[in-house]
Amino acid sequence: MKLYANIIIDISHEKLDKTFQYEVPEHLRDSLRIGMSVVVPFGNGGRRIKGYVIELTEEPEFDPARIKEIIKIDADGTRIESQLIVLAAWMRRTYGATMNQCLKTVIPIKHKTAVKERKILHLQLEESVAREQLLEYKRKRYTARERLLAALIENPALEYEVVTGKLNVSSSVIRTLEEQCVLTVERVRTYRNPVQGLTRKEPKITLNPMQQQAVEAIRQNAKMPEPKTCLIHGVTGSGKTEVYMELIADAIREGKQSIVLIPEIALTYQTVMRFYHRFGERVSILNSKMSAGERYDQFERAKNGELDVMIGPRSALFTPFPRLGYIIIDEEHESSYKSETMPRYHARETAIERAKLSGGIVVLGSATPAVESYYRAESGEYLLVELSQRVREKLLPTCYIEDLRKELAAHNYSILSRRLQGLMEERLLRGEQTMLFLNRRGMSGFVSCRSCGYVVKCPHCDVSLSAHNNGMLKCHYCGYEQPMVKTCPSCGSPYIGGFKAGTQKIELMVQKRFPNARILRMDMDTTRNKEGYEKILSAFANQEADILIGTQMIVKGHDFPNVTLVGVLAADLSLYTGDYRAAERTFQLVTQAAGRAGRGEKPGEAVIQTYQPEHYSVVAAAAQDYIAFYEQEMMYRKMLRYPPVWNMMVALAASSSEECAKAAAEAIVGLTEKDADEKLLLIGPTEPAVAKVSDIYRQVVYFKYDGYEYLTELRSRIEAFMENSPVFRDVMIQFDFNPMNGF
Ligand code: ADP
Ligand code: ZN
Ligand code: ZN
């Protein structure tokens, strides 16, 4: 059987689909691997060029007699591109997506405007010759040429932009004159640098003994032949960021570069400045607000050795650093580290794989580690590093759990419990600040009838419509819009409305209760743009307000030393999201919210309001006791065989025909029948949380198994089956492993 290699010649984002097939000669069969750079004959002349192997297959794409052979493996084929291609191949195997989707995820976008070029026009003619030419243009009424040449005679070097702009000369005219050797165009590459002119300050901080110990442990581990992934479990304010920076400094001394992943929402000016002050201009950032060109520039700078540190959200993981030191993942439990589009990769797992390929070390950090990370640390797979105290022995806040049912029974109809009101009053008198945190997970401004419970849904998607400020109801899945209803379509009752116990409504209620308080609100409406977000945070930091009300967004980022009270308005809302991570998410949110109190000199208090005061996630969060939560949660995960104890794969079948989707899901289940393995647990086929999107019906099957390999093997089997079943041609299949947010 012959072996063929699919090869990409031009490794840029747009050309990734364009592969060429070559035969693998006998003597390279054993050594050739995906990702390797090879030399191949190209075109009719058989010119020798380099390419990258992205796939190996036994199936020829065209007449085997006409397929040319690979000449040889490129000797310096250990470049960063090779590593990223290998990583893409791993992502394809692990998460199930096409090689192309995976390559597009790991290879930076080379955009037309990617590299900012300054173009300068230079006059190439002697002045006398130029003046003759000018007369010639005038005679022939080439007015644009005349304008340009006249300007060049006056000023022999002109900016391209000035010529096309102010002089209003088109680029084709410039090209003509270039071809006629009247002028030349000089191209000067300039890279956009998002941070400029920053001065570096030497760090004044000396690590405390606990931080020093953490750094030492990670350094020791780094010297091992097979260093482990490290997990720093440290409460907020225990000085994790200082530890990260110390490690990065180590790497720099060894000539290595590091990547710091931070959830986008926590990527605030304050955080980023700490890195700039320490490492100066050799730090860069990525964020989702950058254009493709700006992102590409930053990747180029990284590749060219201009940077030591890249900070950014999930996608920064693919920064093409030539010598990888550390990959640090801060707030590693955050769900934003999991991609919601194909390939549905998790940045943590992918970082570990990248480090394995390129010789880096992954350091995870969190006050509330993901259950699966702590599980791996406990089992010895990761190195566990504890930072158990806040820097400068600041105490954790005192927490109170308030039962909202008791408030109602006591005729308190306010959204603020009596205790919270009392404590807020104290703060106002003392000139201290309060943060009110609204847990909005699993509830997004839906409209329901208070008489009969009817919820207004999208006619195309199985989701509730969300009320918007402009009086419209909108579907977030397909964009469908309709005016707000005045009476219940089901029972006619007028008591129907936005169940938007949203931040806006809360602001009104709080203002009514505390008429003299200065209140700031932070939610999607007030933070449409990045500046809005930063503006509100800094206004609050400057104590321009007494109370800040917000959603998840206020949990991250800034330190507010004058905040001594945090109120969590409905801690248990995130318990109703209906997936196995609900308790974990609740614990994380409440712990992080409460942890915002008392980060300055004054001690803090937190009030956690809930309808489920006994729930272990709430109790453990109030006690700021991660281990207590972890143990309870693991008991439940073990019992129900959820990750990290077992692995879970979700297969989603989607089709415009409900019957087809169902039949496909049934057939998928049928594929496992022969396995007769008691270790395989099946749920479904069933409807996912959202059963219909844009008139496409969805069915899911959940597979639980104690190992990962069986599930990936099953996935390949399902893929092959679907490909070979003409009846299911219109059914689309997607997979997700150990899901975070589900389909
Ligand atoms: P974390 O990342 O765990 O939340 P940080 O690294 O942000 O913690 O530290 C919290 C605060 O304590 C920051 O303002 C930081 O500058 C300060 N800090 C950290 N380590 C020290 C230290 N060893 N000495 C003095 N201040 C420190
Ligand atoms: Zn009704
Ligand atoms: Zn819809």
GROMACS .gro file of C-alpha atoms in nm, residues 101-277:
model
  177
  101GLN     CA    1  -1.067   2.404   1.123
  102CYS     CA    2  -0.783   2.310   1.354
  103LEU     CA    3  -0.515   2.470   1.139
  104LYS     CA    4  -0.718   2.788   1.118
  105THR     CA    5  -0.731   2.796   1.494
  106VAL     CA    6  -0.357   2.764   1.548
  107ILE     CA    7  -0.213   2.952   1.251
  108PRO     CA    8  -0.235   3.330   1.270
  109ILE     CA    9  -0.445   3.510   1.016
  110LYS     CA   10  -0.238   3.669   0.747
  111HIS     CA   11  -0.462   3.946   0.641
  112LYS     CA   12  -0.422   4.171   0.342
  113THR     CA   13  -0.381   4.466   0.573
  114ALA     CA   14  -0.190   4.253   0.816
  115VAL     CA   15   0.140   4.424   0.801
  116LYS     CA   16   0.114   4.794   0.812
  117GLU     CA   17   0.337   4.932   0.543
  118ARG     CA   18   0.444   5.283   0.498
  119LYS     CA   19   0.484   5.337   0.130
  120ILE     CA   20   0.695   5.622   0.006
  121LEU     CA   21   0.715   5.745  -0.352
  122HIS     CA   22   1.053   5.855  -0.479
  123LEU     CA   23   1.108   6.054  -0.796
  124GLN     CA   24   1.351   5.873  -1.025
  125LEU     CA   25   1.404   6.138  -1.290
  126GLU     CA   26   1.653   6.421  -1.307
  127GLU     CA   27   1.476   6.748  -1.252
  128SER     CA   28   1.522   6.866  -1.612
  129VAL     CA   29   1.390   6.538  -1.748
  130ALA     CA   30   1.104   6.550  -1.505
  131ARG     CA   31   1.006   6.898  -1.616
  132GLU     CA   32   1.003   6.785  -1.978
  133GLN     CA   33   0.784   6.491  -1.882
  134LEU     CA   34   0.555   6.727  -1.698
  135LEU     CA   35   0.498   6.930  -2.012
  136GLU     CA   36   0.428   6.611  -2.202
  137TYR     CA   37   0.158   6.512  -1.947
  138LYS     CA   38   0.008   6.858  -1.968
  139ARG     CA   39  -0.009   6.837  -2.346
  140LYS     CA   40  -0.179   6.497  -2.331
  141ARG     CA   41  -0.408   6.616  -2.053
  142TYR     CA   42  -0.299   6.343  -1.814
  143THR     CA   43  -0.408   6.563  -1.526
  144ALA     CA   44  -0.356   6.311  -1.249
  145ARG     CA   45  -0.007   6.227  -1.369
  146GLU     CA   46   0.065   6.594  -1.400
  147ARG     CA   47  -0.049   6.662  -1.046
  148LEU     CA   48   0.162   6.382  -0.904
  149LEU     CA   49   0.476   6.465  -1.099
  150ALA     CA   50   0.452   6.833  -1.014
  151ALA     CA   51   0.429   6.742  -0.647
  152LEU     CA   52   0.726   6.509  -0.677
  153ILE     CA   53   0.939   6.772  -0.844
  154GLU     CA   54   0.870   6.995  -0.551
  155ASN     CA   55   0.917   6.719  -0.297
  156PRO     CA   56   1.107   6.414  -0.429
  157ALA     CA   57   0.978   6.181  -0.155
  158LEU     CA   58   0.607   6.164  -0.084
  159GLU     CA   59   0.395   5.946   0.141
  160TYR     CA   60   0.169   5.716  -0.058
  161GLU     CA   61  -0.126   5.808   0.161
  162VAL     CA   62  -0.074   6.176   0.093
  163VAL     CA   63  -0.072   6.111  -0.280
  164THR     CA   64  -0.385   5.900  -0.286
  165GLY     CA   65  -0.552   6.122  -0.030
  166LYS     CA   66  -0.476   6.489  -0.059
  167LEU     CA   67  -0.353   6.477  -0.418
  168ASN     CA   68  -0.638   6.248  -0.516
  169VAL     CA   69  -0.422   6.035  -0.745
  170SER     CA   70  -0.540   5.678  -0.791
  171SER     CA   71  -0.321   5.379  -0.723
  172SER     CA   72  -0.337   5.273  -1.088
  173VAL     CA   73  -0.182   5.603  -1.193
  174ILE     CA   74   0.094   5.548  -0.939
  175ARG     CA   75   0.149   5.200  -1.076
  176THR     CA   76   0.172   5.333  -1.432
  177LEU     CA   77   0.437   5.584  -1.337
  178GLU     CA   78   0.618   5.314  -1.145
  179GLU     CA   79   0.619   5.095  -1.455
  180GLN     CA   80   0.747   5.385  -1.663
  181CYS     CA   81   1.030   5.430  -1.412
  182VAL     CA   82   0.920   5.782  -1.329
  183LEU     CA   83   0.904   5.687  -0.966
  184THR     CA   84   0.968   5.399  -0.729
  185VAL     CA   85   0.759   5.286  -0.436
  186GLU     CA   86   0.955   5.210  -0.125
  187ARG     CA   87   0.784   4.984   0.126
  188VAL     CA   88   0.875   5.026   0.488
  189ARG     CA   89   0.732   4.770   0.724
  190THR     CA   90   0.606   4.902   1.049
  191TYR     CA   91   0.461   4.685   1.318
  192ARG     CA   92   0.187   4.822   1.525
  193ASN     CA   93   0.284   4.812   1.885
  194PRO     CA   94  -0.013   4.835   2.117
  195VAL     CA   95   0.206   4.960   2.397
  196GLN     CA   96   0.460   5.225   2.343
  197GLY     CA   97   0.670   5.462   2.540
  198LEU     CA   98   0.633   5.283   2.868
  199THR     CA   99   0.907   5.306   3.116
  200ARG     CA  100   1.005   5.007   3.310
  201LYS     CA  101   1.005   5.019   3.684
  202GLU     CA  102   1.216   4.781   3.883
  203PRO     CA  103   0.995   4.572   4.108
  204LYS     CA  104   0.985   4.695   4.465
  205ILE     CA  105   0.814   4.383   4.590
  206THR     CA  106   1.011   4.106   4.754
  207LEU     CA  107   0.828   3.781   4.762
  208ASN     CA  108   0.710   3.666   5.101
  209PRO     CA  109   0.825   3.324   5.225
  210MET     CA  110   0.514   3.150   5.100
  211GLN     CA  111   0.550   3.295   4.751
  212GLN     CA  112   0.921   3.215   4.758
  213GLN     CA  113   0.840   2.854   4.842
  214ALA     CA  114   0.591   2.836   4.556
  215VAL     CA  115   0.849   2.970   4.310
  216GLU     CA  116   1.112   2.726   4.440
  217ALA     CA  117   0.879   2.428   4.404
  218ILE     CA  118   0.800   2.521   4.046
  219ARG     CA  119   1.169   2.582   3.969
  220GLN     CA  120   1.260   2.240   4.105
  221ASN     CA  121   0.990   2.083   3.895
  222ALA     CA  122   1.120   2.265   3.587
  223LYS     CA  123   1.456   2.093   3.631
  224MET     CA  124   1.303   1.747   3.618
  225PRO     CA  125   1.337   1.542   3.302
  226GLU     CA  126   0.961   1.537   3.268
  227PRO     CA  127   0.827   1.846   3.438
  228LYS     CA  128   0.466   1.838   3.551
  229THR     CA  129   0.192   2.089   3.500
  230CYS     CA  130   0.170   2.304   3.813
  231LEU     CA  131  -0.147   2.417   3.985
  232ILE     CA  132  -0.122   2.716   4.216
  233HIS     CA  133  -0.419   2.710   4.446
  234GLY     CA  134  -0.419   3.048   4.612
  235VAL     CA  135  -0.698   3.266   4.744
  236THR     CA  136  -0.747   3.598   4.567
  237GLY     CA  137  -0.486   3.841   4.683
  238SER     CA  138  -0.241   3.573   4.787
  239GLY     CA  139   0.012   3.704   4.538
  240LYS     CA  140  -0.017   3.459   4.249
  241THR     CA  141   0.054   3.723   3.989
  242GLU     CA  142   0.384   3.807   4.156
  243VAL     CA  143   0.474   3.439   4.144
  244TYR     CA  144   0.393   3.427   3.772
  245MET     CA  145   0.616   3.725   3.706
  246GLU     CA  146   0.904   3.573   3.895
  247LEU     CA  147   0.878   3.258   3.684
  248ILE     CA  148   0.861   3.460   3.363
  249ALA     CA  149   1.177   3.643   3.471
  250ASP     CA  150   1.345   3.303   3.515
  251ALA     CA  151   1.245   3.205   3.164
  252ILE     CA  152   1.373   3.533   3.019
  253ARG     CA  153   1.711   3.472   3.179
  254GLU     CA  154   1.720   3.144   2.990
  255GLY     CA  155   1.622   3.313   2.665
  256LYS     CA  156   1.269   3.174   2.669
  257GLN     CA  157   0.933   3.336   2.611
  258SER     CA  158   0.613   3.299   2.808
  259ILE     CA  159   0.243   3.317   2.743
  260VAL     CA  160   0.000   3.443   3.007
  261LEU     CA  161  -0.364   3.359   2.955
  262ILE     CA  162  -0.612   3.575   3.139
  263PRO     CA  163  -0.989   3.571   3.083
  264GLU     CA  164  -1.073   3.863   2.858
  265ILE     CA  165  -1.296   4.015   3.122
  266ALA     CA  166  -1.009   4.030   3.370
  267LEU     CA  167  -0.767   4.173   3.117
  268THR     CA  168  -0.788   4.518   3.266
  269TYR     CA  169  -0.553   4.809   3.240
  270GLN     CA  170  -0.441   4.750   3.598
  271THR     CA  171  -0.345   4.387   3.541
  272VAL     CA  172  -0.167   4.452   3.216
  273MET     CA  173   0.026   4.747   3.358
  274ARG     CA  174   0.181   4.527   3.622
  275PHE     CA  175   0.340   4.320   3.349
  276TYR     CA  176   0.453   4.624   3.152
  277HIS     CA  177   0.612   4.778   3.455
   0.00000   0.00000   0.00000
